[in-house]
XYZ file of C-alpha atoms in Angstrom:
84
model
C 8.645 -7.137 -15.938
C 10.987 -4.261 -16.644
C 10.209 -0.937 -15.019
C 8.586 1.201 -17.664
C 6.932 4.561 -17.127
C 4.046 3.443 -19.366
C 3.048 0.896 -16.700
C 3.214 3.339 -13.780
C -0.371 4.537 -14.145
C -1.640 1.013 -13.518
C 0.522 0.641 -10.409
C -0.511 4.039 -9.068
C -4.195 3.278 -9.648
C -3.756 -0.010 -7.801
C -2.140 1.833 -4.884
C -5.036 4.306 -4.752
C -7.556 1.452 -4.812
C -5.756 -0.321 -1.970
C -5.657 2.864 0.113
C -9.397 3.350 -0.388
C -10.042 -0.222 0.731
C -7.878 0.272 3.834
C -9.922 3.360 4.688
C -13.134 1.380 4.174
C -11.976 -1.526 6.348
C -10.603 0.663 9.129
C -13.079 3.550 9.321
C -15.067 2.025 12.178
C -11.981 1.927 14.411
C -10.770 4.967 16.312
C -7.078 4.155 15.828
C -4.798 1.241 14.860
C -4.554 0.066 18.457
C -8.341 -0.293 18.657
C -8.351 -2.362 15.472
C -5.652 -4.618 16.901
C -7.252 -4.914 20.347
C -10.719 -5.797 19.017
C -9.144 -8.864 17.428
C -11.046 -8.262 14.177
C -8.974 -10.746 12.214
C -10.752 -10.336 8.888
C -10.207 -6.566 8.657
C -6.764 -6.746 10.261
C -5.511 -9.387 7.840
C -7.102 -7.630 4.862
C -5.368 -4.367 5.776
C -2.003 -6.104 6.176
C -2.442 -7.740 2.796
C -3.331 -4.415 1.173
C -0.326 -2.694 2.757
C 1.831 -5.480 1.360
C 0.348 -4.944 -2.102
C 0.979 -1.191 -1.871
C 4.627 -1.915 -1.147
C 4.824 -4.422 -3.961
C 3.333 -1.999 -6.481
C 5.732 0.695 -5.252
C 8.698 -1.487 -6.196
C 7.393 -1.680 -9.768
C 7.257 2.095 -10.318
C 9.884 3.557 -12.618
C 12.643 5.673 -11.107
C 11.425 8.577 -13.207
C 8.006 8.515 -11.555
C 9.467 8.050 -8.087
C 11.714 11.075 -8.618
C 8.863 13.155 -10.003
C 6.585 12.401 -7.058
C 8.663 12.920 -3.974
C 7.474 10.393 -1.420
C 9.288 8.089 1.004
C 9.020 5.135 -1.386
C 11.762 3.243 0.465
C 9.699 3.414 3.660
C 6.672 1.998 1.846
C 8.733 -0.900 0.557
C 10.336 -1.289 3.997
C 6.890 -1.656 5.581
C 6.030 -4.317 3.013
C 9.237 -6.157 3.924
C 8.458 -6.022 7.639
C 4.902 -7.299 7.139
C 5.954 -10.202 4.957
């Protein structure tokens, strides 16, 4: 699909939803190390998957939106690449 500013709202809403889910799945852990050390595979894998989806949705945002909302978008995509 071509990058089109009309589609950006959907991608941004998806990103917000994924962030909320990450907060939900991780709120019982003091820090990322605790999550990893408890070996809670279900939450850990879910969070990795959601981070991947955030990166994927970030690649679909139009350049116009990325320029308007200054954020390290390349770092988000880079994290997705490292996870996958």
